[in-house]
PDB file of C-alpha atoms in Angstrom:
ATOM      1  CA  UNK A 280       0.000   0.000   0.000  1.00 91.00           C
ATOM      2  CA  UNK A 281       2.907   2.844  -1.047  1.00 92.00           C
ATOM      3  CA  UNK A 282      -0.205   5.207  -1.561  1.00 96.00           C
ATOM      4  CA  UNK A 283      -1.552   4.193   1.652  1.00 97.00           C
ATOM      5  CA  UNK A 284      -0.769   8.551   3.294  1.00 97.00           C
ATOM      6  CA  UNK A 285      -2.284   9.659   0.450  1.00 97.00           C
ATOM      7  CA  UNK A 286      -5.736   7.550   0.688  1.00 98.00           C
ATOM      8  CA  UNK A 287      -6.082   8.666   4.220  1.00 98.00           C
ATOM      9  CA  UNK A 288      -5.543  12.045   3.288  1.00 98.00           C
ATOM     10  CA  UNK A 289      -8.777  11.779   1.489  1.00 98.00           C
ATOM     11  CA  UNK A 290     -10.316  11.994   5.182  1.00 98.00           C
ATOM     12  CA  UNK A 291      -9.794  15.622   5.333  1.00 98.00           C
ATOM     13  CA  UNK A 292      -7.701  14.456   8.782  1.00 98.00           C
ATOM     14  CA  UNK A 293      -4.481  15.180   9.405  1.00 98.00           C
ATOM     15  CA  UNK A 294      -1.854  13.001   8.228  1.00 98.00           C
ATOM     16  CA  UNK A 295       1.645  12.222   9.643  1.00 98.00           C
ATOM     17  CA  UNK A 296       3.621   9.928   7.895  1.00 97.00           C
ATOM     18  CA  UNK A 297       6.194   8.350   9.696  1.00 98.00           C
ATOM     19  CA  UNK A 298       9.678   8.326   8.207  1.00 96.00           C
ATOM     20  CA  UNK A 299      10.047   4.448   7.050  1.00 94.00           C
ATOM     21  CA  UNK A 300       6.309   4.328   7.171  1.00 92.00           C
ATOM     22  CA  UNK A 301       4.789   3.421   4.133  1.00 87.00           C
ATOM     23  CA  UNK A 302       7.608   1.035   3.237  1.00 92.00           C
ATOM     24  CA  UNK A 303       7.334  -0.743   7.215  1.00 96.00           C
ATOM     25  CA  UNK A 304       5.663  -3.898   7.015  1.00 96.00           C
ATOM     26  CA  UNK A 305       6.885  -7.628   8.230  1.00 95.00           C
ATOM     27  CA  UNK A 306       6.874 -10.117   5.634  1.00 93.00           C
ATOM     28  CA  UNK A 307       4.056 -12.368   4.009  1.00 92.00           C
ATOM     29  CA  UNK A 308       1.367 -11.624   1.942  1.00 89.00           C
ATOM     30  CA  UNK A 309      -0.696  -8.626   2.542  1.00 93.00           C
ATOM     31  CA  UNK A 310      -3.687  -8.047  -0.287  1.00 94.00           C
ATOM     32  CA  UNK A 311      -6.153  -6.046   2.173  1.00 98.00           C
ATOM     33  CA  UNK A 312      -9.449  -6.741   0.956  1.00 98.00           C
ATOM     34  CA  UNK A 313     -11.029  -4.246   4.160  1.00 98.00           C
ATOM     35  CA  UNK A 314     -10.722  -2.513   7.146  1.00 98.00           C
ATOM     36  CA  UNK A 315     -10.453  -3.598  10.453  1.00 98.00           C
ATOM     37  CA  UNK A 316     -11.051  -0.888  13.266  1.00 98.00           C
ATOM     38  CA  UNK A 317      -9.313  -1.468  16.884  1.00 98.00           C
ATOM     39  CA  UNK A 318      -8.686   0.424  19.980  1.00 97.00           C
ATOM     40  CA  UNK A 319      -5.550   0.355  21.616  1.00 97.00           C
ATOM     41  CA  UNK A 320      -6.375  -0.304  25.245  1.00 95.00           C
ATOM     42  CA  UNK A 321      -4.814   2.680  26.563  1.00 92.00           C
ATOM     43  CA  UNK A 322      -6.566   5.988  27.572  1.00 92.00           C
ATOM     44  CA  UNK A 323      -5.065   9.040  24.829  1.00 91.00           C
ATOM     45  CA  UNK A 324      -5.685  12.482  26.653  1.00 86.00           C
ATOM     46  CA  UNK A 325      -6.425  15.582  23.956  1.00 87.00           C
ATOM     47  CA  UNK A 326      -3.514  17.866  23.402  1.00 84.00           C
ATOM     48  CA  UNK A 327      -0.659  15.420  23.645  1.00 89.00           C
ATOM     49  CA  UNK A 328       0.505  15.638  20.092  1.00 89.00           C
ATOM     50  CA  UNK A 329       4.596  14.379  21.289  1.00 92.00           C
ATOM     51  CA  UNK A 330       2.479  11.566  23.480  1.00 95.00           C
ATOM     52  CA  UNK A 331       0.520  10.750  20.373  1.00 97.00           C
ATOM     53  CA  UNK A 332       3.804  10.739  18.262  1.00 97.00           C
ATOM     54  CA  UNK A 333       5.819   8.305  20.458  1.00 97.00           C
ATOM     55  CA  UNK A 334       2.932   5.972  20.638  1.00 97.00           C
ATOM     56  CA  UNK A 335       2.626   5.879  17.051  1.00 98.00           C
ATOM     57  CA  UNK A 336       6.350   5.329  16.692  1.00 98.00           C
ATOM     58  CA  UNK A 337       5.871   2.258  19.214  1.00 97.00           C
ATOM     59  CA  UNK A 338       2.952   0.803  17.458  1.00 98.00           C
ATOM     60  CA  UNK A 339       5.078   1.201  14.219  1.00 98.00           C
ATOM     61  CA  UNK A 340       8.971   0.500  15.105  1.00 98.00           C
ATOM     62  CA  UNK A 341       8.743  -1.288  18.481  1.00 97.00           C
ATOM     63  CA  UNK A 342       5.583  -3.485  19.106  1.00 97.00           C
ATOM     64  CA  UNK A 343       5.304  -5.930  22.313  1.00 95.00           C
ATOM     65  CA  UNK A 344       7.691  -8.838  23.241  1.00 96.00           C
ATOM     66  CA  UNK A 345       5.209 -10.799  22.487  1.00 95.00           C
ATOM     67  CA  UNK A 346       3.947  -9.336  19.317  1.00 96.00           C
ATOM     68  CA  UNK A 347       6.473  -7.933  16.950  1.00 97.00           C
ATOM     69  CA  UNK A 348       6.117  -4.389  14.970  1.00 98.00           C
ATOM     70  CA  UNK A 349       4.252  -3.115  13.397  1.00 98.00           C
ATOM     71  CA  UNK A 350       0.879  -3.343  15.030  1.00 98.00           C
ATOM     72  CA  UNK A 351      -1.354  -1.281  13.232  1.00 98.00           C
ATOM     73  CA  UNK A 352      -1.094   0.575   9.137  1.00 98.00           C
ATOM     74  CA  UNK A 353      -2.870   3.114  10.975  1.00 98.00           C
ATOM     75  CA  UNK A 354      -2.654   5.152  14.062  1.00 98.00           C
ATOM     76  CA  UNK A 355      -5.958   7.672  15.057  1.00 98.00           C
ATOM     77  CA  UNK A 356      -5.665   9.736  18.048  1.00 97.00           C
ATOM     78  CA  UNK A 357      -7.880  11.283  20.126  1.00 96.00           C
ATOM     79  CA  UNK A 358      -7.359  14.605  18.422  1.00 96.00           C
ATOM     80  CA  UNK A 359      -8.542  12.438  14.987  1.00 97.00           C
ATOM     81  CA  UNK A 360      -4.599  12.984  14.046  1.00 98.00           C
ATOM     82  CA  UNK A 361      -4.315   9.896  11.674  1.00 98.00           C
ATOM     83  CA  UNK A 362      -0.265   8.302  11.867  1.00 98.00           C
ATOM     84  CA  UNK A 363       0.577   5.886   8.862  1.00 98.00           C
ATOM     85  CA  UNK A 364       2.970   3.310  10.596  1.00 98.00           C
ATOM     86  CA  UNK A 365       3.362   0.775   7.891  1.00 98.00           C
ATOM     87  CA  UNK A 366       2.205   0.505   4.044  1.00 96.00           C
ATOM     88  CA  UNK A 367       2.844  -3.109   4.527  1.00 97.00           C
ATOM     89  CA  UNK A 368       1.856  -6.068   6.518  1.00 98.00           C
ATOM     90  CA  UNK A 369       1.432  -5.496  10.279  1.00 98.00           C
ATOM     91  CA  UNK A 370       0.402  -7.474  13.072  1.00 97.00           C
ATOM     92  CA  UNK A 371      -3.331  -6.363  14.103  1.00 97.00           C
ATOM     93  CA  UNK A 372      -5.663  -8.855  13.355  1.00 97.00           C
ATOM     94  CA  UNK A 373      -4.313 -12.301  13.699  1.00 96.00           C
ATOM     95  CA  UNK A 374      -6.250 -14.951  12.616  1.00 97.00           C
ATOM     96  CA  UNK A 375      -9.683 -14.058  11.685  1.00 98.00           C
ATOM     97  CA  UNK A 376     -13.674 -16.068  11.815  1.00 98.00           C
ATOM     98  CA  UNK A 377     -15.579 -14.942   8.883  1.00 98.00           C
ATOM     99  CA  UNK A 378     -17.523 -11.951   9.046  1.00 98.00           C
ATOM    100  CA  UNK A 379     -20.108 -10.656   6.970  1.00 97.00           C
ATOM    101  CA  UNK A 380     -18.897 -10.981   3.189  1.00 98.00           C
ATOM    102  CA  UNK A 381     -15.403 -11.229   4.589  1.00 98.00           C
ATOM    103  CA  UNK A 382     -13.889 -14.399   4.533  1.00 98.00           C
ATOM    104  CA  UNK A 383     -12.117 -16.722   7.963  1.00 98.00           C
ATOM    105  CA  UNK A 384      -8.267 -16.426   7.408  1.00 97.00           C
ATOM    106  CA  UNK A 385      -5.347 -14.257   7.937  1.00 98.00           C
ATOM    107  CA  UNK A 386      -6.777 -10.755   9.445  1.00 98.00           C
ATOM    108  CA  UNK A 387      -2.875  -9.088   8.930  1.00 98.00           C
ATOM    109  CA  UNK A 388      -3.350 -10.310   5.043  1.00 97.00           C
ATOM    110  CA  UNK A 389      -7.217  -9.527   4.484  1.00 98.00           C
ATOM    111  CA  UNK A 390      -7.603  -6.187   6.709  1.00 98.00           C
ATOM    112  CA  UNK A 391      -5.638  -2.522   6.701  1.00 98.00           C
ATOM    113  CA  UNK A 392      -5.918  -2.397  10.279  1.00 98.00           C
ATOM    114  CA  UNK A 393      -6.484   0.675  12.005  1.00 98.00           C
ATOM    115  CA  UNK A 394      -5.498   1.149  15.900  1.00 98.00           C
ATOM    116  CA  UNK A 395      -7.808   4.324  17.471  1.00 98.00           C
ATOM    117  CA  UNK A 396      -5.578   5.304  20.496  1.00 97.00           C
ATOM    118  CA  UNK A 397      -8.500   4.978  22.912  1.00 97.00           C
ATOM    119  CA  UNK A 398      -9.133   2.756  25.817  1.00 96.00           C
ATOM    120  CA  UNK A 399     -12.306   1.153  24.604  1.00 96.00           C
ATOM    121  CA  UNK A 400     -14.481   2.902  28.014  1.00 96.00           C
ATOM    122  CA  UNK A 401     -13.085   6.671  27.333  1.00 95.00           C
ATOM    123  CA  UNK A 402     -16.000   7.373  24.341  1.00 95.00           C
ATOM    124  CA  UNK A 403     -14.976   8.829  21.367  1.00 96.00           C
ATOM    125  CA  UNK A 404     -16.041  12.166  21.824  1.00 95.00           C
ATOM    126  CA  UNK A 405     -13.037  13.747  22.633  1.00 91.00           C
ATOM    127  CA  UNK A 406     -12.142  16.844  19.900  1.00 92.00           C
ATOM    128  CA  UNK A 407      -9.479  17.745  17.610  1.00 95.00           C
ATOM    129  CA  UNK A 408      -9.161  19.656  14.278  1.00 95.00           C
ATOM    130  CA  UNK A 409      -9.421  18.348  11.167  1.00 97.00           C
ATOM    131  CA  UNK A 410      -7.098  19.588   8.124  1.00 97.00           C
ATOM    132  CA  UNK A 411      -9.031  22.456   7.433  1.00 97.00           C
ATOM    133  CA  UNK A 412      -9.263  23.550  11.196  1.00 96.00           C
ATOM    134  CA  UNK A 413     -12.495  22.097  11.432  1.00 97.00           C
ATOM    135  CA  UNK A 414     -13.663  20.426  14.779  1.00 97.00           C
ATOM    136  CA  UNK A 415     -13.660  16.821  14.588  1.00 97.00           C
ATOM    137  CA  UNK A 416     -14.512  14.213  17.331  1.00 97.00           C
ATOM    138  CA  UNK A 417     -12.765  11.062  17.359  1.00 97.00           C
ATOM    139  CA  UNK A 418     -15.500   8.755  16.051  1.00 98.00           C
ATOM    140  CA  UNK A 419     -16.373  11.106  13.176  1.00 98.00           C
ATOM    141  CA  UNK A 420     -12.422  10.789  12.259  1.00 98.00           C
ATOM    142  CA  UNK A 421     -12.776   7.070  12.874  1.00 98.00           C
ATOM    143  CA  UNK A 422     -15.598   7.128   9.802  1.00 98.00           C
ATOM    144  CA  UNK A 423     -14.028   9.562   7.869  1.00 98.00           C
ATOM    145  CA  UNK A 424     -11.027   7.365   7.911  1.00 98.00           C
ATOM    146  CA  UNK A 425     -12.624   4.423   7.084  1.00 98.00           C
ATOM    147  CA  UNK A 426     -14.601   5.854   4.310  1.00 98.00           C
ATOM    148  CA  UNK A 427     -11.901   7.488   2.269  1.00 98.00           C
ATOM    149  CA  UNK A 428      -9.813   4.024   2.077  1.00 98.00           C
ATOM    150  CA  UNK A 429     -12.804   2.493   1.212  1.00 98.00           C
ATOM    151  CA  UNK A 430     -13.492   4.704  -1.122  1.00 98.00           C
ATOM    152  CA  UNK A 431     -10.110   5.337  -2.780  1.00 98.00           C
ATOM    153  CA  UNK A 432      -9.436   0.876  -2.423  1.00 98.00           C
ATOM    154  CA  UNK A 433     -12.922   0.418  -3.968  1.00 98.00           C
ATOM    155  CA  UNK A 434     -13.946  -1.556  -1.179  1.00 98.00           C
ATOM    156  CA  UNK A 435     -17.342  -1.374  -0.248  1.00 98.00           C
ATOM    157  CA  UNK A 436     -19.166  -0.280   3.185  1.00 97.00           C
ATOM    158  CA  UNK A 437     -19.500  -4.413   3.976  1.00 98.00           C
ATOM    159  CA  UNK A 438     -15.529  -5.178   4.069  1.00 98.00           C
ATOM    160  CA  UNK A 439     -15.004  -2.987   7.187  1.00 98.00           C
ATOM    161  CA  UNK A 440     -14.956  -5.317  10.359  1.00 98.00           C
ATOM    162  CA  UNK A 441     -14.829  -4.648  13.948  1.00 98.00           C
ATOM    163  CA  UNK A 442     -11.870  -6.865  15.503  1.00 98.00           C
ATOM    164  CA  UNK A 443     -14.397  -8.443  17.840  1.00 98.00           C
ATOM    165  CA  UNK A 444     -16.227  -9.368  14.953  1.00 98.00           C
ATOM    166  CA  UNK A 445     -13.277 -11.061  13.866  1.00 98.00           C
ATOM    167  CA  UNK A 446     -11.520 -12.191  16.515  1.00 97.00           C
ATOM    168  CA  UNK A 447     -11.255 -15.785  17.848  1.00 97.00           C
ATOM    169  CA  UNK A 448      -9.631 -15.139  20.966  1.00 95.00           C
ATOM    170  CA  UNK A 449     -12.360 -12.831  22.352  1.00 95.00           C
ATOM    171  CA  UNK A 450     -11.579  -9.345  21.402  1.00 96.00           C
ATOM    172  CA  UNK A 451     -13.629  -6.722  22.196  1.00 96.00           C
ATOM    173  CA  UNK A 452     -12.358  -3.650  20.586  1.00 97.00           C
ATOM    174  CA  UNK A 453     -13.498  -1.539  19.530  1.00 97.00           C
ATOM    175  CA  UNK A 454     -15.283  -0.653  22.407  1.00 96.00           C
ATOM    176  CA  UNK A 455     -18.187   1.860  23.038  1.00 93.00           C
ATOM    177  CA  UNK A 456     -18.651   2.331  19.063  1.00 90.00           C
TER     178      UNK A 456
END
């Protein structure tokens, strides 16, 4: 996905690209065929941009020890500040139960995954500005997100999953929405 900044600058969000981004992936296949929307677990206050940055960073260059980088293509704070972290394979989805028209297998293959950096019980109205200064709550950057790599992918509406929709170890992300 090299043009994977430039589909979710269609969202009228702010984009960072991180350096290394778009060309970060791990290897094995990766032929998204959706979207599939996550939280991260941990509670993003507004108006930490460097917090925001450095967790983006993780999700992208670090990862867990148990759970190599990257975690996510996607980053979306609270402030609806989107992060691309890798225009390649990353480990968000694991493996997946059919869904809708979307079929049981590989999640990291079938899925652009997209980690919100929200605790799941926060909400998702917490605001931020969109690119043209605009005020812009969380969730409405979540679906503007969503909809412009749909759109610009040519996926429709039905190929974006919720990871507990997914999930076959009980995921429940993402939560509130």
């Amino acid at each position: 996905l090299p043009d994977l900044a430039a589909a979710a600058g269609l969202s009228g969000l702010n984009v960072i690209e991180l350096p290394g981004g778009e060309s970060n992936g791990r290897s094995g296949s990766c032929a998204p065929r959706g979207v599939l929307v996550h939280h991260t677990g941990s509670y993003d206050m507004i108006g930490d941009t460097s917090n925001d940055l450095s967790y983006a960073r993780w999700l992208a260059f670090t990862g867990r020890p148990d759970l190599p980088a990257p975690l996510c293509q996607l980053a979306l704070s609270a402030e609806g500040v989107v992060y691309v972290c890798a225009g390649g394979r990353a480990n968000h989805g694991g493996k997946a139960r059919a869904s809708g028209p979307m079929p049981a297998g590989d999640a990291n293959a079938l899925y652009v995954g997209i980690e919100a950096m929200n605790s799941g019980t926060q909400g998702w109205a917490t605001r931020g500005r969109d690119a043209a200064g605009e005020p812009v709550t969380q969730y409405d950057a979540y679906v503007r997100l969503v909809a412009a790599l749909c759109v610009h992918y040519g996926w429709p509406a039905t190929h974006v999953r919720a990871h507990r929709e997914t999930s076959t170890t009980g995921k429940w992300d993402p939560g509130g929405i």
